[in-house]
């Protein structure tokens, strides 16, 4: 009990950093446990039970964030045990020398590579000896170009936590992953440090996934074994033509033709290229084909019209003729009713009551309101993650127009009127770009692309070849269980 009391006093008065006193505590506990338990095989002497001391294991096991401390009780090999007759007549000091084994206590740390970091700087932050830092840096540089370290990459370290307090840190191993297919690791050896570069080799194969919607596209495609990256990219190809959360219903069918990257076990990991995506809905079949041009790659429908959101178009004046601009975009316009200076963040087009109002571009109806302050009856169309348009002071809406309805450019979404704060029949038209109103007339708006000439001929050949590729593609089979 005296030994335990002295140890307790020593630790309670320590002023070292937390990592140091933990290491000290571990070493004392290991030595004390060895002396108390006599892990040498054979019978335990009667005198041993009288020098049990104080058990500090509960402390090291419960130190927050140091779960690996429980690993200090490393079991002894049968070859390391001593028989009773071998330790007869040994004194305590010789017993301790006989049973002491350096149990490696590993403490795992993580770091994220920051801008301007290099491996030497990262290792120095771990408190390693300069000689070790240079040796590790040299070993890694032999298998990986260290100039290609990128900010944001995670790096993990296994350190020896039982080093003497105040001594340089001692690296056991480290590893980081420059890509999904490459892992770089370093391990301490008897000669110094050895670095390894492991690369996963994937098999590439043309595959086609076809299925029926039973829940939603994401869940059903995932159940077939498609990873999230392929599903997300498939949705992206239809970003301007199909809302996968609203337009697709149970019973609809989908097809995805892609170059699959697989493991040796046949698990689909990723896809470097998606050739074709189609969804067969109650409203008709929507399909897009990948087409690579000299300076760009996009997805086009059967008629060579680009479907990607980056090239859709918006109308500057979305209503039927005749009309005239009655009030331009003006941040300091005097309001015609109140007489106060109030920003006019849209364009007014005067036209006869009942004149058709069109959707300025492809999208879906985000709002349809009969009365809402000065706008009166109005419709809001969301086109993509960038653009949104508003059409105000309508007299009425088409019968089948509902919130969530998919609309095409030029589709009738309302009729000119004078509801709300209005002095006469007109359309108030607004465009928001990233949530901020812009001038519909003077701003540079996106213009659609429809292939023509030689580009169209090339696309039609690619389209037909893509459809023929379906026959050669390996079907995706849902994993069992």
Coordinates of C-alpha atoms in Angstrom, one line a residue:
X1 CA 0.0 0.0 0.0
X2 CA 3.0 2.3 0.6
X3 CA 4.1 2.1 -3.0
X4 CA 0.6 3.1 -4.1
X5 CA 0.6 6.0 -1.7
X6 CA 3.9 7.3 -2.9
X7 CA 2.8 7.0 -6.5
X8 CA -0.4 8.9 -5.8
X9 CA 1.5 11.7 -4.2
X10 CA 3.9 11.9 -7.1
X11 CA 1.1 12.1 -9.7
X12 CA -1.1 14.6 -7.7
X13 CA 1.8 17.1 -7.5
X14 CA 2.8 16.7 -11.2
X15 CA 2.7 19.8 -13.3
X16 CA 3.4 18.3 -16.7
X17 CA 1.0 18.6 -19.7
X18 CA -1.9 16.1 -19.8
X19 CA -0.2 13.9 -22.4
X20 CA 2.9 13.7 -20.2
X21 CA 1.2 12.7 -17.0
X22 CA -0.9 10.2 -18.8
X23 CA 2.3 8.6 -20.2
X24 CA 3.9 8.7 -16.7
X25 CA 0.8 7.1 -15.2
X26 CA 0.8 4.4 -17.8
X27 CA 4.4 3.5 -17.1
X28 CA 3.9 3.4 -13.4
X29 CA 0.8 1.3 -13.7
X30 CA 2.5 -1.2 -16.0
X31 CA 5.5 -1.6 -13.6
X32 CA 3.2 -1.8 -10.6
X33 CA 0.9 -4.4 -12.3
X34 CA 3.9 -6.5 -13.3
X35 CA 5.2 -6.5 -9.7
X36 CA 1.8 -7.3 -8.2
X37 CA 0.6 -9.9 -10.6
X38 CA 3.9 -11.8 -11.1
X39 CA 3.2 -12.6 -14.7
X40 CA 5.9 -15.3 -14.8
X41 CA 3.9 -18.5 -14.5
X42 CA 3.9 -20.8 -11.5
X43 CA 2.4 -20.2 -8.1
X44 CA 2.1 -16.8 -6.4
X45 CA 4.0 -16.5 -3.2
X46 CA 2.3 -15.7 0.0
X47 CA 4.4 -12.5 0.4
X48 CA 3.2 -11.2 -2.9
X49 CA -0.4 -10.7 -1.8
X50 CA 0.9 -8.2 0.9
X51 CA 2.4 -5.8 -1.7
X52 CA -0.6 -5.3 -3.9
X53 CA -0.4 -1.5 -3.9
X54 CA -3.0 0.8 -5.4
X55 CA -4.8 0.0 -8.7
X56 CA -4.5 3.0 -11.1
X57 CA -6.0 1.1 -14.1
X58 CA -9.4 2.7 -13.7
X59 CA -7.8 6.1 -14.3
X60 CA -6.0 5.2 -17.5
X61 CA -9.1 3.4 -18.8
X62 CA -11.3 6.3 -18.2
X63 CA -9.2 9.2 -19.4
X64 CA -11.5 11.0 -21.9
X65 CA -10.4 10.6 -25.5
X66 CA -7.7 8.0 -24.7
X67 CA -9.5 4.8 -25.4
X68 CA -6.3 3.2 -26.7
X69 CA -4.8 3.3 -23.2
X70 CA -6.5 0.0 -22.4
X71 CA -4.1 -1.6 -24.9
X72 CA -1.3 -1.5 -22.4
X73 CA -2.3 -4.9 -21.0
X74 CA -0.6 -6.7 -23.8
X75 CA -0.8 -10.5 -23.2
X76 CA 2.4 -12.4 -22.8
X77 CA 3.4 -15.2 -25.1
X78 CA 3.7 -18.7 -23.7
X79 CA 7.4 -18.6 -24.6
X80 CA 7.8 -15.5 -22.5
X81 CA 6.5 -17.1 -19.3
X82 CA 8.9 -18.4 -16.7
X83 CA 8.3 -21.5 -14.7
X84 CA 8.3 -21.4 -10.9
X85 CA 11.6 -23.1 -10.5
X86 CA 13.3 -20.5 -12.7
X87 CA 12.4 -17.6 -10.4
X88 CA 13.1 -19.3 -7.1
X89 CA 15.5 -17.2 -5.1
X90 CA 15.2 -14.1 -7.4
X91 CA 14.9 -10.8 -5.6
X92 CA 12.3 -8.1 -6.4
X93 CA 14.6 -6.1 -8.8
X94 CA 15.5 -9.2 -10.8
X95 CA 11.8 -10.2 -10.9
X96 CA 10.9 -6.8 -12.4
X97 CA 13.7 -7.1 -15.0
X98 CA 12.4 -10.5 -15.9
X99 CA 8.8 -9.6 -16.3
X100 CA 9.1 -6.1 -17.8
X101 CA 8.1 -6.0 -21.5
X102 CA 7.8 -2.7 -23.3
X103 CA 4.1 -2.7 -24.1
X104 CA 3.6 -0.2 -27.1
X105 CA 0.9 2.4 -26.3
X106 CA -0.4 3.9 -29.5
X107 CA -2.1 7.3 -29.6
X108 CA -3.9 8.2 -32.8
X109 CA -4.0 11.8 -34.0
X110 CA -5.5 13.4 -37.0
X111 CA -4.5 16.6 -39.0
X112 CA -5.9 18.3 -42.1
X113 CA -3.4 19.7 -44.5
X114 CA -3.7 23.5 -44.6
X115 CA -2.8 25.9 -47.4
X116 CA 1.0 26.4 -47.4
X117 CA 1.7 23.2 -45.5
X118 CA 4.4 20.7 -46.4
X119 CA 5.2 17.4 -44.8
X120 CA 8.1 18.8 -42.7
X121 CA 5.9 21.4 -41.2
X122 CA 3.1 18.9 -40.5
X123 CA 5.5 16.5 -38.8
X124 CA 7.1 19.3 -36.7
X125 CA 3.6 20.1 -35.3
X126 CA 3.6 16.6 -33.9
X127 CA 6.7 17.3 -31.9
X128 CA 8.9 14.7 -33.6
X129 CA 12.7 14.7 -33.5
X130 CA 14.4 16.5 -36.4
X131 CA 16.2 13.4 -37.5
X132 CA 12.9 11.4 -37.7
X133 CA 11.2 14.3 -39.6
X134 CA 13.9 14.3 -42.2
X135 CA 13.9 10.5 -42.5
X136 CA 10.1 10.3 -42.8
X137 CA 10.1 13.2 -45.4
X138 CA 12.7 11.4 -47.4
X139 CA 10.9 8.0 -47.3
X140 CA 7.6 9.5 -48.4
X141 CA 9.2 11.5 -51.2
X142 CA 10.4 8.2 -52.6
X143 CA 6.9 7.0 -53.3
X144 CA 4.9 10.2 -53.7
X145 CA 5.6 13.6 -55.1
X146 CA 5.3 15.8 -52.0
X147 CA 4.8 19.0 -54.1
X148 CA 1.3 17.6 -54.9
X149 CA 0.1 17.7 -51.3
X150 CA -3.3 19.4 -51.4
X151 CA -5.1 21.5 -48.7
X152 CA -8.0 19.7 -47.2
X153 CA -6.5 16.2 -47.3
X154 CA -6.7 14.4 -43.9
X155 CA -3.6 12.7 -42.5
X156 CA -3.5 10.3 -39.5
X157 CA -0.7 9.5 -37.1
X158 CA 0.0 6.7 -34.7
X159 CA 2.3 7.9 -32.0
X160 CA 4.1 6.2 -29.1
X161 CA 2.3 7.8 -26.1
X162 CA 4.6 6.2 -23.5
X163 CA 7.7 8.3 -24.3
X164 CA 9.4 10.2 -21.5
X165 CA 7.8 13.5 -20.5
X166 CA 9.3 16.4 -22.4
X167 CA 11.0 14.0 -24.9
X168 CA 10.4 14.3 -28.7
X169 CA 7.4 12.5 -30.1
X170 CA 8.0 9.0 -31.6
X171 CA 6.0 8.2 -34.8
X172 CA 4.9 4.6 -35.2
X173 CA 3.0 5.1 -38.5
X174 CA 1.2 7.6 -40.6
X175 CA -1.0 7.5 -43.7
X176 CA -3.0 9.7 -46.1
X177 CA -5.0 9.2 -49.3
X178 CA -4.1 11.4 -52.3
X179 CA -7.1 10.0 -54.2
X180 CA -9.8 7.3 -53.9
X181 CA -7.4 4.8 -55.5
X182 CA -4.1 5.7 -53.8
X183 CA -3.0 5.3 -50.1
X184 CA 0.5 6.4 -48.9
X185 CA 1.7 5.0 -45.6
X186 CA 4.9 5.1 -43.5
X187 CA 5.9 2.6 -40.8
X188 CA 8.7 2.6 -38.3
X189 CA 11.1 -0.3 -38.8
X190 CA 14.3 -1.5 -37.0
X191 CA 16.3 0.3 -39.8
X192 CA 14.3 3.6 -39.7
X193 CA 11.2 4.3 -41.7
X194 CA 9.6 2.5 -44.7
X195 CA 7.1 4.2 -47.0
X196 CA 4.6 2.4 -49.2
X197 CA 2.2 3.4 -51.9
X198 CA -0.8 1.2 -52.5
X199 CA -3.0 1.7 -55.6
X200 CA -6.3 0.0 -56.1
X201 CA -6.8 -1.2 -59.6
X202 CA -10.4 -1.0 -60.9
X203 CA -12.0 -2.8 -63.7
X204 CA -13.9 -0.6 -66.2
X205 CA -17.0 -2.0 -68.0
X206 CA -19.9 -0.6 -69.9
X207 CA -23.1 -1.2 -67.9
X208 CA -26.7 -0.3 -68.0
X209 CA -29.1 0.1 -65.0
X210 CA -32.8 -0.2 -65.7
X211 CA -35.5 -0.3 -63.1
X212 CA -39.0 0.7 -62.0
X213 CA -39.7 3.4 -59.4
X214 CA -41.0 1.8 -56.3
X215 CA -40.1 4.5 -53.8
X216 CA -38.0 7.3 -55.4
X217 CA -35.2 7.4 -58.0
X218 CA -32.4 7.8 -55.4
X219 CA -33.5 4.9 -53.2
X220 CA -34.4 2.6 -56.1
X221 CA -31.1 3.2 -57.9
X222 CA -29.2 2.8 -54.7
X223 CA -30.9 -0.5 -54.0
X224 CA -29.6 -1.7 -57.4
X225 CA -26.0 -1.1 -56.2
X226 CA -25.4 2.3 -57.9
X227 CA -23.2 4.6 -55.6
X228 CA -24.4 8.1 -54.7
X229 CA -21.9 9.8 -57.1
X230 CA -23.5 8.1 -60.2
X231 CA -27.0 8.8 -59.0
X232 CA -26.3 12.4 -58.4
X233 CA -24.6 12.8 -61.8
X234 CA -27.6 11.1 -63.5
X235 CA -29.9 13.6 -61.9
X236 CA -27.7 16.4 -63.0
X237 CA -27.9 15.4 -66.7
X238 CA -31.7 16.2 -66.4
X239 CA -31.3 19.3 -64.3
X240 CA -33.3 21.5 -66.6
X241 CA -35.8 19.0 -68.0
X242 CA -36.8 16.8 -65.1
X243 CA -37.4 17.4 -61.4
X244 CA -36.7 13.9 -60.0
X245 CA -38.5 14.7 -56.7
X246 CA -41.8 15.8 -58.4
X247 CA -42.0 14.6 -62.0
X248 CA -41.2 10.9 -61.3
X249 CA -43.9 8.7 -59.8
X250 CA -44.2 5.2 -58.6
X251 CA -44.4 2.9 -61.7
X252 CA -42.2 5.1 -63.9
X253 CA -39.1 3.5 -65.4
X254 CA -35.5 4.7 -65.7
X255 CA -32.4 3.7 -67.6
X256 CA -28.8 4.8 -67.1
X257 CA -26.0 3.8 -69.5
X258 CA -22.5 4.4 -68.1
X259 CA -18.9 3.3 -67.9
X260 CA -18.6 1.6 -64.6
X261 CA -15.5 1.4 -62.4
X262 CA -15.6 -1.8 -60.4
X263 CA -13.6 -3.6 -57.8
X264 CA -12.4 -7.1 -58.4
X265 CA -15.4 -8.4 -56.4
X266 CA -17.7 -6.6 -58.9
X267 CA -18.8 -3.7 -56.7
X268 CA -19.5 -0.5 -58.6
X269 CA -17.4 2.3 -57.2
X270 CA -17.8 5.2 -59.6
X271 CA -18.3 6.1 -63.2
X272 CA -16.0 8.4 -65.3
X273 CA -18.7 8.8 -67.9
X274 CA -22.5 8.6 -68.2
X275 CA -23.6 8.2 -71.8
X276 CA -27.4 8.2 -71.5
X277 CA -30.2 8.7 -69.0
X278 CA -33.9 8.3 -69.6
X279 CA -37.0 8.4 -67.5
X280 CA -40.3 7.1 -68.9
X281 CA -43.1 8.9 -67.1
X282 CA -46.8 9.2 -67.6
X283 CA -46.1 12.6 -69.3
X284 CA -43.8 11.0 -71.8
X285 CA -40.3 9.7 -72.2
X286 CA -37.5 12.1 -71.4
X287 CA -34.0 11.2 -72.4
X288 CA -30.6 12.8 -72.8
X289 CA -27.4 11.8 -74.7
X290 CA -23.8 12.7 -73.8
X291 CA -22.1 14.7 -76.6
X292 CA -18.5 15.8 -76.5
X293 CA -17.5 18.8 -78.6
X294 CA -14.1 20.5 -79.0
X295 CA -14.3 22.8 -76.0
X296 CA -17.3 21.4 -74.1
X297 CA -19.3 18.4 -73.1
X298 CA -23.1 18.5 -72.6
X299 CA -26.3 16.4 -72.7
X300 CA -28.8 16.8 -75.5
X301 CA -32.2 15.4 -76.2
X302 CA -33.1 13.4 -79.3
X303 CA -33.6 16.6 -81.3
X304 CA -30.1 18.0 -80.5
X305 CA -31.4 20.6 -78.0
X306 CA -29.2 21.0 -75.0
X307 CA -30.8 20.0 -71.7
X308 CA -28.2 21.2 -69.3
X309 CA -29.2 24.1 -67.1
X310 CA -26.0 26.1 -68.0
X311 CA -27.4 26.7 -71.5
X312 CA -31.1 27.1 -71.1
X313 CA -32.6 30.4 -72.3
X314 CA -34.8 33.1 -70.8
X315 CA -37.2 35.6 -72.6
X316 CA -36.8 39.3 -72.0
X317 CA -40.5 39.9 -72.7
X318 CA -42.6 36.8 -71.9
X319 CA -46.0 37.9 -73.3
X320 CA -47.8 37.8 -76.6
X321 CA -47.7 40.9 -78.9
X322 CA -48.8 43.6 -79.1
X323 CA -47.3 45.2 -76.0
X324 CA -45.1 48.1 -75.0
X325 CA -42.7 48.8 -72.2
X326 CA -44.5 51.1 -69.8
X327 CA -41.9 51.2 -67.0
X328 CA -38.3 50.1 -67.0
X329 CA -36.1 48.6 -64.3
X330 CA -35.3 51.6 -62.0
X331 CA -33.9 51.4 -58.5
X332 CA -35.2 55.0 -57.8
X333 CA -38.5 55.1 -59.5
X334 CA -41.3 57.3 -58.0
X335 CA -44.3 55.0 -57.4
X336 CA -47.3 56.0 -59.6
X337 CA -49.8 55.5 -56.7
X338 CA -48.0 56.5 -53.5
X339 CA -45.8 59.1 -55.1
X340 CA -42.8 58.0 -53.0
X341 CA -39.5 56.9 -54.3
X342 CA -39.6 53.2 -54.4
X343 CA -37.3 50.8 -56.3
X344 CA -38.9 49.2 -59.3
X345 CA -37.0 45.9 -59.5
X346 CA -38.7 44.6 -62.7
X347 CA -40.1 45.7 -66.1
X348 CA -43.7 46.6 -66.8
X349 CA -45.2 45.7 -70.2
X350 CA -48.6 47.3 -71.0
X351 CA -51.0 45.1 -72.9
X352 CA -54.7 44.4 -73.3
X353 CA -56.5 42.5 -70.6
X354 CA -56.3 38.8 -71.3
X355 CA -53.1 38.9 -73.3
X356 CA -51.2 35.6 -72.8
X357 CA -48.3 35.5 -70.5
X358 CA -45.6 32.8 -71.1
X359 CA -43.1 31.0 -68.9
X360 CA -39.8 32.8 -69.7
X361 CA -37.9 29.5 -69.6
X362 CA -38.1 25.8 -68.6
X363 CA -38.8 25.3 -64.9
X364 CA -41.5 24.5 -62.4
X365 CA -44.1 26.6 -60.6
X366 CA -42.8 27.5 -57.2
X367 CA -45.8 29.8 -56.2
X368 CA -49.2 30.6 -57.5
X369 CA -51.0 33.3 -55.4
X370 CA -54.4 35.0 -55.9
X371 CA -53.5 38.0 -53.8
X372 CA -50.3 39.0 -52.1
X373 CA -49.8 42.6 -51.4
X374 CA -49.0 44.8 -54.4
X375 CA -48.4 41.9 -56.8
X376 CA -52.0 40.8 -56.9
X377 CA -52.4 37.5 -58.8
X378 CA -49.0 36.3 -59.7
X379 CA -46.9 33.2 -60.5
X380 CA -43.2 32.5 -59.5
X381 CA -41.3 30.0 -61.7
X382 CA -38.0 28.5 -60.5
X383 CA -35.8 27.6 -63.4
X384 CA -32.7 26.1 -61.7
X385 CA -30.3 26.9 -58.8
X386 CA -29.5 30.3 -60.4
X387 CA -32.6 31.9 -62.0
X388 CA -36.2 32.5 -60.8
X389 CA -38.9 34.7 -62.5
X390 CA -42.0 36.4 -61.3
X391 CA -45.1 37.4 -63.3
X392 CA -47.5 39.8 -61.5
X393 CA -50.9 41.6 -61.8
X394 CA -52.5 38.7 -63.7
X395 CA -56.2 38.6 -64.4
X396 CA -56.4 34.8 -64.2
X397 CA -54.5 31.6 -64.4
X398 CA -54.8 28.6 -66.8
X399 CA -57.0 25.9 -65.3
X400 CA -54.4 23.2 -65.1
X401 CA -51.6 25.3 -63.6
X402 CA -50.6 24.2 -60.1
X403 CA -47.8 24.7 -57.7
X404 CA -45.1 22.1 -58.6
X405 CA -46.2 21.9 -62.2
X406 CA -43.4 21.5 -64.7
X407 CA -43.6 24.3 -67.4
X408 CA -41.8 24.7 -70.7
X409 CA -40.5 27.9 -72.2
X410 CA -43.4 29.6 -74.0
X411 CA -46.1 27.7 -72.1
X412 CA -49.0 29.9 -71.1
X413 CA -49.0 30.5 -67.3
X414 CA -51.4 33.4 -67.0
X415 CA -53.2 36.4 -68.6
X416 CA -52.6 40.1 -68.3
X417 CA -54.7 42.0 -65.8
X418 CA -54.5 44.8 -63.2
X419 CA -54.9 43.1 -59.8
X420 CA -52.9 44.3 -56.8
X421 CA -51.3 47.8 -56.8
X422 CA -51.8 48.7 -60.4
X423 CA -53.0 51.6 -62.5
X424 CA -53.9 49.7 -65.6
X425 CA -53.5 46.3 -67.4
X426 CA -49.9 45.3 -67.6
X427 CA -47.4 42.5 -66.8
X428 CA -44.8 43.2 -64.1
X429 CA -41.9 40.9 -64.9
X430 CA -39.0 40.2 -62.5
X431 CA -35.9 38.0 -62.9
X432 CA -33.8 37.0 -59.9
X433 CA -30.3 35.7 -60.3
X434 CA -28.9 34.1 -57.1
X435 CA -31.7 35.7 -55.2
X436 CA -31.1 39.3 -56.4
X437 CA -33.3 41.1 -59.0
X438 CA -31.6 42.0 -62.2
X439 CA -32.8 44.1 -65.2
X440 CA -34.6 41.7 -67.7
X441 CA -33.8 44.0 -70.6
X442 CA -30.2 45.1 -70.1
X443 CA -28.8 42.1 -68.3
X444 CA -27.1 39.3 -70.3
X445 CA -29.5 36.4 -70.1
X446 CA -28.7 32.7 -70.8
X447 CA -29.3 31.7 -74.4
X448 CA -30.2 28.1 -75.3
X449 CA -28.2 26.0 -77.7
X450 CA -29.6 23.8 -80.4
X451 CA -27.0 22.1 -82.5
X452 CA -26.9 22.9 -86.2
X453 CA -24.9 22.1 -89.3
X454 CA -22.0 19.7 -88.9
X455 CA -22.4 19.7 -85.1
X456 CA -25.9 18.4 -85.4
X457 CA -24.8 15.7 -87.9
X458 CA -22.1 14.6 -85.5
X459 CA -24.5 14.5 -82.6
X460 CA -27.0 12.3 -84.5
X461 CA -24.3 9.8 -85.2
X462 CA -23.4 9.7 -81.5
X463 CA -27.0 9.4 -80.5
X464 CA -27.6 6.4 -82.7
X465 CA -24.3 4.8 -81.5
X466 CA -25.3 5.3 -77.9
X467 CA -28.6 3.5 -78.5
X468 CA -26.8 0.6 -80.1
X469 CA -24.4 0.4 -77.1
X470 CA -27.4 -0.7 -75.0
X471 CA -27.2 -4.2 -76.5
X472 CA -23.5 -4.5 -75.6
X473 CA -23.8 -3.2 -72.0
X474 CA -23.7 -5.5 -69.0
X475 CA -27.0 -5.2 -67.0
X476 CA -26.6 -4.0 -63.4
X477 CA -27.9 -6.7 -61.0
X478 CA -29.1 -5.7 -57.6
X479 CA -26.9 -7.2 -54.8
X480 CA -28.4 -10.0 -52.8
X481 CA -29.6 -9.4 -49.3

